[in-house]
Coordinates of C-alpha atoms and ligand atoms in Angstrom, one line a residue:
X178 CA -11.8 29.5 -38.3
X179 CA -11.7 30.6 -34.8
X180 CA -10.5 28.8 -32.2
X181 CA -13.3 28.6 -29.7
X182 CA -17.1 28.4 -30.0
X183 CA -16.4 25.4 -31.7
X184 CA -18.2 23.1 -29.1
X185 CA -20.4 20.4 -30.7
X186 CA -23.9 22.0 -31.2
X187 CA -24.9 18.7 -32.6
X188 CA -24.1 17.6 -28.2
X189 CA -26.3 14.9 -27.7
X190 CA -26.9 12.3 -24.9
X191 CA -26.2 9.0 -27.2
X192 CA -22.3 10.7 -26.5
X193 CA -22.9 9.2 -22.6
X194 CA -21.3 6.2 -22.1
X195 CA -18.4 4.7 -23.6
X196 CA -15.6 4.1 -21.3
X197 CA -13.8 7.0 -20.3
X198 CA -16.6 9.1 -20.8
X199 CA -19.1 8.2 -17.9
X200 CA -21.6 10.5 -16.7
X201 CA -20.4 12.6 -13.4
X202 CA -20.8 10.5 -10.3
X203 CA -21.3 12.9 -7.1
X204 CA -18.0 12.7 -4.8
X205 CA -17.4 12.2 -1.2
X206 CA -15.4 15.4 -1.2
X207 CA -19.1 17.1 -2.3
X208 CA -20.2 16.6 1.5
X209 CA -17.5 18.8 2.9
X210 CA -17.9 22.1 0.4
X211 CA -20.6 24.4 1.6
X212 CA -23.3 24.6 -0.2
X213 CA -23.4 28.6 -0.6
X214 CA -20.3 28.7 -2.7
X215 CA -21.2 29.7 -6.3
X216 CA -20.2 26.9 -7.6
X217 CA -21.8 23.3 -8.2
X218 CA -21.5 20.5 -5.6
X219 CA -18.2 18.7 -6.5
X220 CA -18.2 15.8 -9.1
X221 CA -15.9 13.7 -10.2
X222 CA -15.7 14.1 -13.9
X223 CA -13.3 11.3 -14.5
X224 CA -13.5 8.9 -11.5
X225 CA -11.4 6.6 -13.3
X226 CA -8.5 8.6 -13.6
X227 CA -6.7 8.5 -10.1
X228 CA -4.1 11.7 -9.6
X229 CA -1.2 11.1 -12.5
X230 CA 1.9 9.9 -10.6
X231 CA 5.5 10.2 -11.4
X232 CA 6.8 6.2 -12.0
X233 CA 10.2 6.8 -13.5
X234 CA 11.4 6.0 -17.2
X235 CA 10.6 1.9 -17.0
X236 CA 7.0 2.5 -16.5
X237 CA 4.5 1.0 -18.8
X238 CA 0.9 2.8 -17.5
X239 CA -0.1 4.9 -20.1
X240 CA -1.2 7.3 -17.0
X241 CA 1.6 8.2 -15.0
X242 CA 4.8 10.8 -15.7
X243 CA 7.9 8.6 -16.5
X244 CA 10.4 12.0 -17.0
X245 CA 8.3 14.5 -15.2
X246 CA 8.8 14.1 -11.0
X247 CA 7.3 17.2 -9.5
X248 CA 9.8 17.1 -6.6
X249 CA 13.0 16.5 -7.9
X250 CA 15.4 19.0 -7.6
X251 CA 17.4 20.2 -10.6
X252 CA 20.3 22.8 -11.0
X253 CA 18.6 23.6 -7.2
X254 CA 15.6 24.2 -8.4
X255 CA 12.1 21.7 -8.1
X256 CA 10.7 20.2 -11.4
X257 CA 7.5 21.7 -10.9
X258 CA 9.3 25.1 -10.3
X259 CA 11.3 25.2 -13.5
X260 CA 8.6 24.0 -16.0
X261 CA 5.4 25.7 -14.3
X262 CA 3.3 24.2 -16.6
X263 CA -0.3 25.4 -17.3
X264 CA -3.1 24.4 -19.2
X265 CA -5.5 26.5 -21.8
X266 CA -8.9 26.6 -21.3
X267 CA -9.5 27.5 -25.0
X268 CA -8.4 24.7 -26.3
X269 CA -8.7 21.5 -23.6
X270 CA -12.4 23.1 -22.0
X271 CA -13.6 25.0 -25.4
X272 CA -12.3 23.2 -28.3
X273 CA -14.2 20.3 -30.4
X274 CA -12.0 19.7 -32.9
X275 CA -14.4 21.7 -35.8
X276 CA -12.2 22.6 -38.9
X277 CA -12.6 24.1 -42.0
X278 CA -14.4 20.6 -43.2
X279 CA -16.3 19.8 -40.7
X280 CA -18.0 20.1 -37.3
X281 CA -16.4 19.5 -33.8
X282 CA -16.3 16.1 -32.8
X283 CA -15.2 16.5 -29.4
X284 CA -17.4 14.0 -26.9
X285 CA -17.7 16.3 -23.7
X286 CA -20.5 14.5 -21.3
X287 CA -20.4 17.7 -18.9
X288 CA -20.9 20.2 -21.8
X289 CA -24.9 20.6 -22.8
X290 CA -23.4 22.7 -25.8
X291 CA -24.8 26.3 -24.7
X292 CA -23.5 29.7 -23.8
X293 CA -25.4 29.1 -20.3
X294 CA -23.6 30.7 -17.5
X295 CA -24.8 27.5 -16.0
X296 CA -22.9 25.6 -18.2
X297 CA -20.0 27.5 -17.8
X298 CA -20.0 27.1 -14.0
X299 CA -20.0 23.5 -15.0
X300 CA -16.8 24.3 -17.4
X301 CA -15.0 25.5 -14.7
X302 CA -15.4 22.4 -12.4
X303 CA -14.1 19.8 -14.7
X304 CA -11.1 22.1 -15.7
X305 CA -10.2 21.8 -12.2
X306 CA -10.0 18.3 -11.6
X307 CA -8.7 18.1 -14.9
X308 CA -5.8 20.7 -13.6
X309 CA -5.6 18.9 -10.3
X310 CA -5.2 15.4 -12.0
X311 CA -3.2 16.0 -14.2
X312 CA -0.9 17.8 -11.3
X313 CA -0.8 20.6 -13.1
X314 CA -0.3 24.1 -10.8
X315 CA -1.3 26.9 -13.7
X316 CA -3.9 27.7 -15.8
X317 CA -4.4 30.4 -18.7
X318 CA -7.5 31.6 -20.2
X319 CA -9.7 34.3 -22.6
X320 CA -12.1 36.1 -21.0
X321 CA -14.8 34.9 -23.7
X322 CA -14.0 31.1 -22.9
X323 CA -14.5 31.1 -19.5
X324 CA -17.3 32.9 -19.7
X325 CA -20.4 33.9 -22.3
X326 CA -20.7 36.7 -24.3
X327 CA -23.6 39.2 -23.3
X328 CA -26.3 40.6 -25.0
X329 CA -24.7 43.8 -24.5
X330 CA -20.8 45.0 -23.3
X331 CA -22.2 45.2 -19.8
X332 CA -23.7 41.9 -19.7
X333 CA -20.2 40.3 -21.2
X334 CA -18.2 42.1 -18.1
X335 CA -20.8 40.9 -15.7
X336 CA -20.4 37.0 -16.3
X337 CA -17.0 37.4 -16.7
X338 CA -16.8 38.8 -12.9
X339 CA -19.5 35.6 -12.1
X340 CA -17.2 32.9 -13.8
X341 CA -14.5 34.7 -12.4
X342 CA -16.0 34.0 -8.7
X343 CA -16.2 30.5 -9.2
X344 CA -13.0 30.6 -10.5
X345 CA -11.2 32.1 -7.8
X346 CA -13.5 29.3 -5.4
X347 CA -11.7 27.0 -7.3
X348 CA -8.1 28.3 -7.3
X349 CA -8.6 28.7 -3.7
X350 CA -9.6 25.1 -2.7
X351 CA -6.9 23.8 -5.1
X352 CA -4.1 25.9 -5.2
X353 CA -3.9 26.0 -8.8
X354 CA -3.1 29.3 -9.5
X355 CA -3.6 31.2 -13.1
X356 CA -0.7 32.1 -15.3
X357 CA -2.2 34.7 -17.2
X358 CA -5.3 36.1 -18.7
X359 CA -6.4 37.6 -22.0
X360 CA -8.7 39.1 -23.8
X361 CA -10.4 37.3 -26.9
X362 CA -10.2 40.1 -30.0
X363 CA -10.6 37.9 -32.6
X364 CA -13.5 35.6 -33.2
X365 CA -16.4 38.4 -32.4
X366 CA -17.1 39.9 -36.3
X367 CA -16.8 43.3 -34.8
X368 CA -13.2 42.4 -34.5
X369 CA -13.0 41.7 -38.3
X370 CA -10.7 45.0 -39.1
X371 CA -8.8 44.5 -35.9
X372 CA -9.2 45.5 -32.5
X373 CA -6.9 48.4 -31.6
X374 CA -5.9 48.9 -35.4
X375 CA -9.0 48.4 -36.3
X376 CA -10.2 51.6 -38.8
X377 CA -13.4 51.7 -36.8
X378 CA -12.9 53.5 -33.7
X379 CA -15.7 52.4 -31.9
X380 CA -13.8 48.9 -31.8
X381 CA -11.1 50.7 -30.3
X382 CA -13.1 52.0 -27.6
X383 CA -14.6 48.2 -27.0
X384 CA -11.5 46.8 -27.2
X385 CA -10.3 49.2 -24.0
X386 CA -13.5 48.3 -22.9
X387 CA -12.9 44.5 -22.7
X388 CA -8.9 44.3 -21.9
X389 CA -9.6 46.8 -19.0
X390 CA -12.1 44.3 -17.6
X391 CA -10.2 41.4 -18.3
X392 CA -7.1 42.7 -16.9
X393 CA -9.3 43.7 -13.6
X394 CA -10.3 39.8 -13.5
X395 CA -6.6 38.7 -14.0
X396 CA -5.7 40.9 -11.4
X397 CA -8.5 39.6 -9.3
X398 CA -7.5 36.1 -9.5
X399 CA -3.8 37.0 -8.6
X400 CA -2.9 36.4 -12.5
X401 CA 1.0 36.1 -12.9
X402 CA 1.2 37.7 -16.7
X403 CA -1.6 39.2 -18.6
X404 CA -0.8 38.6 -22.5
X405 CA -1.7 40.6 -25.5
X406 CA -1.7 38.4 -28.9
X407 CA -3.0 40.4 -31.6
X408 CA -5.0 38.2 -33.8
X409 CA -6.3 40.5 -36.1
X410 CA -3.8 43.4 -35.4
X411 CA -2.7 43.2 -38.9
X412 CA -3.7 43.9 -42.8
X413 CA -4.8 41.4 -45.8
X414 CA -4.3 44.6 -48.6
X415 CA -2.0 47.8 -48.0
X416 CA -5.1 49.0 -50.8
X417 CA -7.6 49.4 -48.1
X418 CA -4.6 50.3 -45.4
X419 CA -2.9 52.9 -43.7
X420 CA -0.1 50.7 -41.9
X421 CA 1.5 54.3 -40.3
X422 CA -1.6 54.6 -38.5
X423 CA -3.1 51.4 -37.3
X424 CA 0.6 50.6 -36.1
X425 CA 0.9 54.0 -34.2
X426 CA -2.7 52.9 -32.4
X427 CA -1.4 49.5 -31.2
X428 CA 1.4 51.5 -29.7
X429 CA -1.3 54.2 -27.9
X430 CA -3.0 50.8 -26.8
X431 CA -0.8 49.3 -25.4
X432 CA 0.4 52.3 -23.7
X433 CA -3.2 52.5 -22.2
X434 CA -3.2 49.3 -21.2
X435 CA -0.1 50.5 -19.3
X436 CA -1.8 52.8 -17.6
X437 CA -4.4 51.2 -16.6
X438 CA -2.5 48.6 -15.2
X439 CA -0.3 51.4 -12.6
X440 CA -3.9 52.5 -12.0
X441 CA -5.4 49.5 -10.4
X442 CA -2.1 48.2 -8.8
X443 CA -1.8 45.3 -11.3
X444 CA 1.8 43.8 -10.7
X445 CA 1.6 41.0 -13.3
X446 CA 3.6 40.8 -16.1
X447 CA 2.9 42.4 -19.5
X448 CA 3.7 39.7 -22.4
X449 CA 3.0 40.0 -26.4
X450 CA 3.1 37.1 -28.5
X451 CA 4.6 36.8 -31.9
X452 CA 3.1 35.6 -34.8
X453 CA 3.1 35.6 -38.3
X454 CA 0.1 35.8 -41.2
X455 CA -2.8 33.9 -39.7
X456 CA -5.1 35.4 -39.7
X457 CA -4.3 38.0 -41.4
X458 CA -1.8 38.3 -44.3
X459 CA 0.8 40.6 -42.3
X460 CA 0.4 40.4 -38.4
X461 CA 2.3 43.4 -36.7
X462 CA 3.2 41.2 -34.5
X463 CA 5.0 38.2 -36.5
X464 CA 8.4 37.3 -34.8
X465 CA 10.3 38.7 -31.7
X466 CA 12.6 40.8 -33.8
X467 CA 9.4 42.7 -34.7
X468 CA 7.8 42.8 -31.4
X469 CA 10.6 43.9 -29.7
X470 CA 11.1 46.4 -32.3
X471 CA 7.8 48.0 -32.1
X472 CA 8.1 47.9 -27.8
X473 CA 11.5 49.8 -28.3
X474 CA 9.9 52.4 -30.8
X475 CA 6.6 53.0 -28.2
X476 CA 8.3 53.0 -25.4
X477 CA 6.9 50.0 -24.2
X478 CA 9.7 48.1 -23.5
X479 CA 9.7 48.4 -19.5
X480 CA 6.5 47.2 -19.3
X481 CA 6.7 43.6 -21.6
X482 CA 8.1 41.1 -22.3
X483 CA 7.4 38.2 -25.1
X484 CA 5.2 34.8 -24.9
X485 CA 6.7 32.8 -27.5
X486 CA 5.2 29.8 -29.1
X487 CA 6.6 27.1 -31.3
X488 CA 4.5 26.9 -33.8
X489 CA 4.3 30.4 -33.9
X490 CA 8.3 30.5 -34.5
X491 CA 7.7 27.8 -37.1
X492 CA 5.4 29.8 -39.0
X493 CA 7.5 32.9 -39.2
X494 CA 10.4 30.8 -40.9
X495 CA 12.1 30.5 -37.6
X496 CA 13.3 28.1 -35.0
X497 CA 11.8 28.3 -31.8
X498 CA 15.3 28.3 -30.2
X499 CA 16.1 31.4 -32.0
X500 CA 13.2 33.2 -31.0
X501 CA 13.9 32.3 -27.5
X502 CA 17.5 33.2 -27.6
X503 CA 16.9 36.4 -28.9
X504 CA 14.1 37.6 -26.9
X505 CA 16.4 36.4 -24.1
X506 CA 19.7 38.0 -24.8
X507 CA 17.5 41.4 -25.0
X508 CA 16.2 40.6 -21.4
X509 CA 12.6 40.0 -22.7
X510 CA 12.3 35.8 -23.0
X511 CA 9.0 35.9 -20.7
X512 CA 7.0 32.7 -21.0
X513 CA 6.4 30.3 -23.0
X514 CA 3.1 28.6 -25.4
X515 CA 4.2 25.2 -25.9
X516 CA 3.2 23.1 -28.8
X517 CA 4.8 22.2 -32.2
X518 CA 3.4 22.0 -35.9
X519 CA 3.7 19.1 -38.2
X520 CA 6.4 19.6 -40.7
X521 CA 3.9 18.4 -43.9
X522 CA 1.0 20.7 -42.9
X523 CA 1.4 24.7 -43.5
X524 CA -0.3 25.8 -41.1
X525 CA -0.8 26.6 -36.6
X526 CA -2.0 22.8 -35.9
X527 CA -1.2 23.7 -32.2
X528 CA 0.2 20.2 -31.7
X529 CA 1.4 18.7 -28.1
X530 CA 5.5 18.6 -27.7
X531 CA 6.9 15.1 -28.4
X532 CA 10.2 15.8 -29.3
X533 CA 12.6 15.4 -26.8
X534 CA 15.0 17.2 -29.4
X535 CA 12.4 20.7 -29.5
X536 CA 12.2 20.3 -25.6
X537 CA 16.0 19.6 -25.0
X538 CA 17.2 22.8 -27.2
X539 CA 14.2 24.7 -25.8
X540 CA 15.1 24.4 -22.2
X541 CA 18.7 25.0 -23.3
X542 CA 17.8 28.4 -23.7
X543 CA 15.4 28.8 -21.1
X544 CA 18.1 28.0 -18.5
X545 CA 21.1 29.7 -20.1
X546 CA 18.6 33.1 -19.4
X547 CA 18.2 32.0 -15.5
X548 CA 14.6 29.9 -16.2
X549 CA 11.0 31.1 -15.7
X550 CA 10.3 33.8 -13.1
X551 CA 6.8 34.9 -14.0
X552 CA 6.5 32.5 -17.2
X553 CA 5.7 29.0 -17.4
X554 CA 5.1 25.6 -20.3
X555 CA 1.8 27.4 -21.2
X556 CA 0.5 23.7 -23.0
X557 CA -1.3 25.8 -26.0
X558 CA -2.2 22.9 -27.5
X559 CA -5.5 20.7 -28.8
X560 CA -5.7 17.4 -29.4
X561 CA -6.5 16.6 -32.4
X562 CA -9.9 16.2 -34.2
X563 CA -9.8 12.2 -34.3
X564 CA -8.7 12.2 -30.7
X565 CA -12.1 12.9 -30.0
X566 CA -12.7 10.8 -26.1
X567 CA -12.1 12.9 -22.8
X568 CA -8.9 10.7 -21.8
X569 CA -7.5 11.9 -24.5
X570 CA -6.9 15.1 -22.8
X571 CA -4.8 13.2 -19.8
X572 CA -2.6 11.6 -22.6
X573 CA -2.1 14.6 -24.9
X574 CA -0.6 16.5 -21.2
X575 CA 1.1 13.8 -19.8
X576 CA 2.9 13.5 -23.3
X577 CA 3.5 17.2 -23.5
X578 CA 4.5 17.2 -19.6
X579 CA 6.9 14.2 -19.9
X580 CA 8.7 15.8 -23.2
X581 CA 9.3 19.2 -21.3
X582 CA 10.6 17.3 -17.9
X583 CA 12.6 15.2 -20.0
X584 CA 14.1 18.1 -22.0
X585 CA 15.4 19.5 -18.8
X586 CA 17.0 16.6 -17.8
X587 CA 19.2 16.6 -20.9
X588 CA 19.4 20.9 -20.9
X589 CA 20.8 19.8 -17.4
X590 CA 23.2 17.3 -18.3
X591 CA 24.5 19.4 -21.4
X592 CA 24.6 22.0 -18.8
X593 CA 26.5 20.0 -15.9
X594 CA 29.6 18.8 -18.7
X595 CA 29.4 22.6 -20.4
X596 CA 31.1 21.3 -23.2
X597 CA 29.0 23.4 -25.9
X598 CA 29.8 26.4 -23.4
X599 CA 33.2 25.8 -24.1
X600 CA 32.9 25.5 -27.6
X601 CA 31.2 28.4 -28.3
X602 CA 33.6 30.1 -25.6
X603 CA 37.1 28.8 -27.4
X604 CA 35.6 29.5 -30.9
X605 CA 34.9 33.8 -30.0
X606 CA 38.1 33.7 -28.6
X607 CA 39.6 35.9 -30.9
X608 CA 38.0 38.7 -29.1
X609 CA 39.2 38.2 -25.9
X610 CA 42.1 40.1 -26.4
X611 CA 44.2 42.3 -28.5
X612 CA 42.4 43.9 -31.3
X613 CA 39.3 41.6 -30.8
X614 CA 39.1 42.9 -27.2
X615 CA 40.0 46.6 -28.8
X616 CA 36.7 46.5 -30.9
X617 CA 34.6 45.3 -28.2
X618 CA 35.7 48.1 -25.7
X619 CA 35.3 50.6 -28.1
X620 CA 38.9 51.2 -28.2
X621 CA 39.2 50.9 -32.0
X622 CA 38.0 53.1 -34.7
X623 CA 38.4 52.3 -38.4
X624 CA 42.2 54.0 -38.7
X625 CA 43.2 51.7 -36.3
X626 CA 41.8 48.6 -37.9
X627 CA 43.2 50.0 -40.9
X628 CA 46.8 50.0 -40.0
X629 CA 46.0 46.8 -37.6
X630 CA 44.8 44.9 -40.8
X631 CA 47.2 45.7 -43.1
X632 CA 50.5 45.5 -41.1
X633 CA 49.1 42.2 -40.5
X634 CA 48.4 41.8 -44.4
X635 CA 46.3 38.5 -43.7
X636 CA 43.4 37.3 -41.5
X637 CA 44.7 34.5 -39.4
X638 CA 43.2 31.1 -40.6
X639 CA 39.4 30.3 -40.0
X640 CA 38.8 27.0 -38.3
X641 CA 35.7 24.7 -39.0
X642 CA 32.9 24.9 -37.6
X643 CA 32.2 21.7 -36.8
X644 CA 28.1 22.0 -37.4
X645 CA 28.0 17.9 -37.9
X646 CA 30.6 17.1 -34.7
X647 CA 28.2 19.2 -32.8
X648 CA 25.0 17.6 -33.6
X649 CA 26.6 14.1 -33.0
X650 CA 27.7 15.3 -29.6
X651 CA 24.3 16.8 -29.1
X652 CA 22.9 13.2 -30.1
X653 CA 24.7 11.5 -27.7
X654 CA 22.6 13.3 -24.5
X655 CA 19.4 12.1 -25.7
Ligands
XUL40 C1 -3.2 32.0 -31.3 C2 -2.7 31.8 -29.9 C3 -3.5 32.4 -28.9 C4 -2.8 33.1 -27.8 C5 -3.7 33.8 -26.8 O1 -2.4 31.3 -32.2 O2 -1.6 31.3 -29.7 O3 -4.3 31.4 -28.4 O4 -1.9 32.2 -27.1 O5 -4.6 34.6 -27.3
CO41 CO1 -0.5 31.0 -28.0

């Protein structure tokens, strides 16, 4: 199942009118926007949902922020600075909710269900106000679900550039700015071998074709990161498979991609994101360890860093704290997609944060490796299928929103006491000095250790861990 083109094809117009899902009324604002733009007049999508406001813990309106308070200042840095959240066009403008069982249920008034560019123009103008509501400042997006697939390569690169116009219209008017772009190398069947290790070399070549275009567009629209997630860029049956090969091509790719970017002056920043099997049975890709590995042994290191997502983590038998910390402690923790699984189901439900636990030991990390500099809370997420109305899009992000901001205020306040700092700190502290110190400097070899060891004749006594002390302590900040 891919994750876009899933728009109800069964649209029709009996889905206008419930609450929360009126037709567009025409706006005040539409009389001051000049009518050349590319774009259409302004609407307001959602004139019952006022901008979402920060009311503090105590509130009870489902639509405000009770953790999330753009403003405040944290360890010296603004709210909305540390968690530069973004939203995903793929899943809150393209998805319906199909699965494997059954058809998208989504109820999208704006949508008419085509590939029109027309109807992407419209796309592009609720995910705005939807961005501006929901006082979100980033956005992230594939090139194919912003904008329609051609008839032909040409025709694909040509609406992107058009969508990309109205887009940058957009960004301009409302300061929302875009976090990163992609390109979408999965759902097209040509992609069904891969993309660029792909045993067709043809797709190679249109896979250059379409990262170089939508890198060009991410550049374009002053694009922060450009991120490479390699959904088929794996194998179902070493059988059919030469691993040495497709592996080295991802690695000339990528390298490419590389040069392409020195080549047009893109500054953004590279980012790969791990994940494991789905879809394929071994994804080259499938934690950090492996990504990182594969940078290191193409060179490529430099030039990324990761985009790590939780669910992803899940799915490769990790946490998502570990993927963070070590992607960080190598100097590569770049941004983040944030969303969670569901313990009971298998499988990359792309679910919004909740738990203040995830978020609190995710922004741990973030902040022990300095916070986001080109990253952000990338909300890859959907709501889910029986969450069908448009307002539940402001719920699902206020949710997600509100469980980052208040994750930061307890990473903070663990922070501000130190006391797991000084845990950790105390319980290393064998290696502060004498022979501890000795192996770290490189001053010992294994004669030394040798006669160190058994002069000594015994270790000195190991001291408890204290996992379950820890987690109380940890308990008491939430
Ligand atoms: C797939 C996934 C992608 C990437 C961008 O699981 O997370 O949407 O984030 O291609
Ligand atoms: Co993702």
């Amino acid at each position: 199942m891919t994750k876009l083109r899933q728009f109800p094809n069964f649209y029709s117009p009996s889905f206008l009118g419930p609450i929360n899902c009126k037709l567009p009324i025409v706006s005040l604002s539409a009389l001051a926007f000049p009518l050349s733009l590319p774009v259409f007049p302004i609407m307001q999508f959602f004139p019952d949902i006022q901008k979402i406001q920060y009311e503090g813990p105590e509130s009870r309106n489902p639509l405000a922020f009770r953790f999330y308070n753009p403003d405040e200042v944290i360890e010296g840095r603004t709210m909305r600075d540390h968690m530069r959240f973004s939203i995903v066009y793929w899943h809150t403008m393209r998805g319906g909710g199909a699965d494997p069982f059954g058809p998208a249920t989504a109820e999208r008034p704006w949508d008419d269900g085509t590939d029109s560019i027309d109807n992407a123009l419209k796309r592009v103008e609720v995910a705005f106000e939807i961005f501006e509501k929901l006082q979100v400042p980033y956005y992230a997006f594939h090139d194919r679900d912003v904008a329609p697939e051609g008839k032909n390569i040409r025709e694909s690169h040509k609406n992107l550039q058009r969508i990309a116009e109205s887009l940058k219209a957009h960004q301009k008017k409302s300061g929302v700015k875009l976090l990163w772009g992609t390109a979408n190398m999965f759902s097209n069947p040509r992609f069904m071998h891969g993309a660029a290790t792909t045993c067709n070399a043809d797709v190679f070549a249109y896979a250059a074709s379409q990262v170089k275009t939508a890198m060009e567009v991410t550049k374009e629209l002053g694009g922060e990161n450009y991120v490479f997630w390699g959904g088929r860029e794996g194998y179902m049956t070493q059988l059919n498979t030469d691993m040495k090969r497709e592996i080295d091509h991802l690695g000339r790719f990528l390298n490419l991609a590389v040069d392409y970017a020195k080549k047009i002056g893109f500054k953004g920043q590279f980012l790969i994101e791990p994940k494991p099997k789905e879809p394929t049975k071994h994804q080259y890709d499938s934690d950090a360890a492996a990504c990182i590995n594969f940078l290191r042994a193409y060179d490529l290191v430099p030039y990324f860093k990761l985009n790590l997502e939780t669910n992803h983590a899940t799915l490769a038998g990790h946490t998502m704290m570990h993927e963070l910390d070590y992607s960080g402690m190598q100097g590569m923790l770049g941004s983040i997609d944030a969303n969670t699984g569901d313990l009971l189901l298998g499988w990359d439900t792309d679910q919004f944060p909740t738990d203040f636990y995830l978020t609190a030991q995710c922004m741990l990390i973030i902040l022990k490796y300095g916070g986001f500099t080109t990253g952000g809370v990338n909300f890859d997420a959907k709501v889910r299928r029986e969450s069908f109305e448009p307002i539940d899009l402001f719920h699902a992000h206020i949710g997600g929103m509100d469980a980052f901001a208040r994750g930061l205020r307890i990473a903070a306040e663990i922070r501000k006491e130190g006391f797991f700092d000084g845990f950790v700190k105390n319980r290393y502290r064998s290696w502060d000095s004498g022979i501890g110190k000795e192996i770290e400097s490189g001053k010992a070899n294994f004669d030394t250790l040798d006669q160190y060891i058994c002069e000594k004749g015994e270790v000195d006594k190991n001291e408890s861990g204290r996992q379950e002390f820890l987690e109380n302590v940890f308990n008491r900040y939430l």
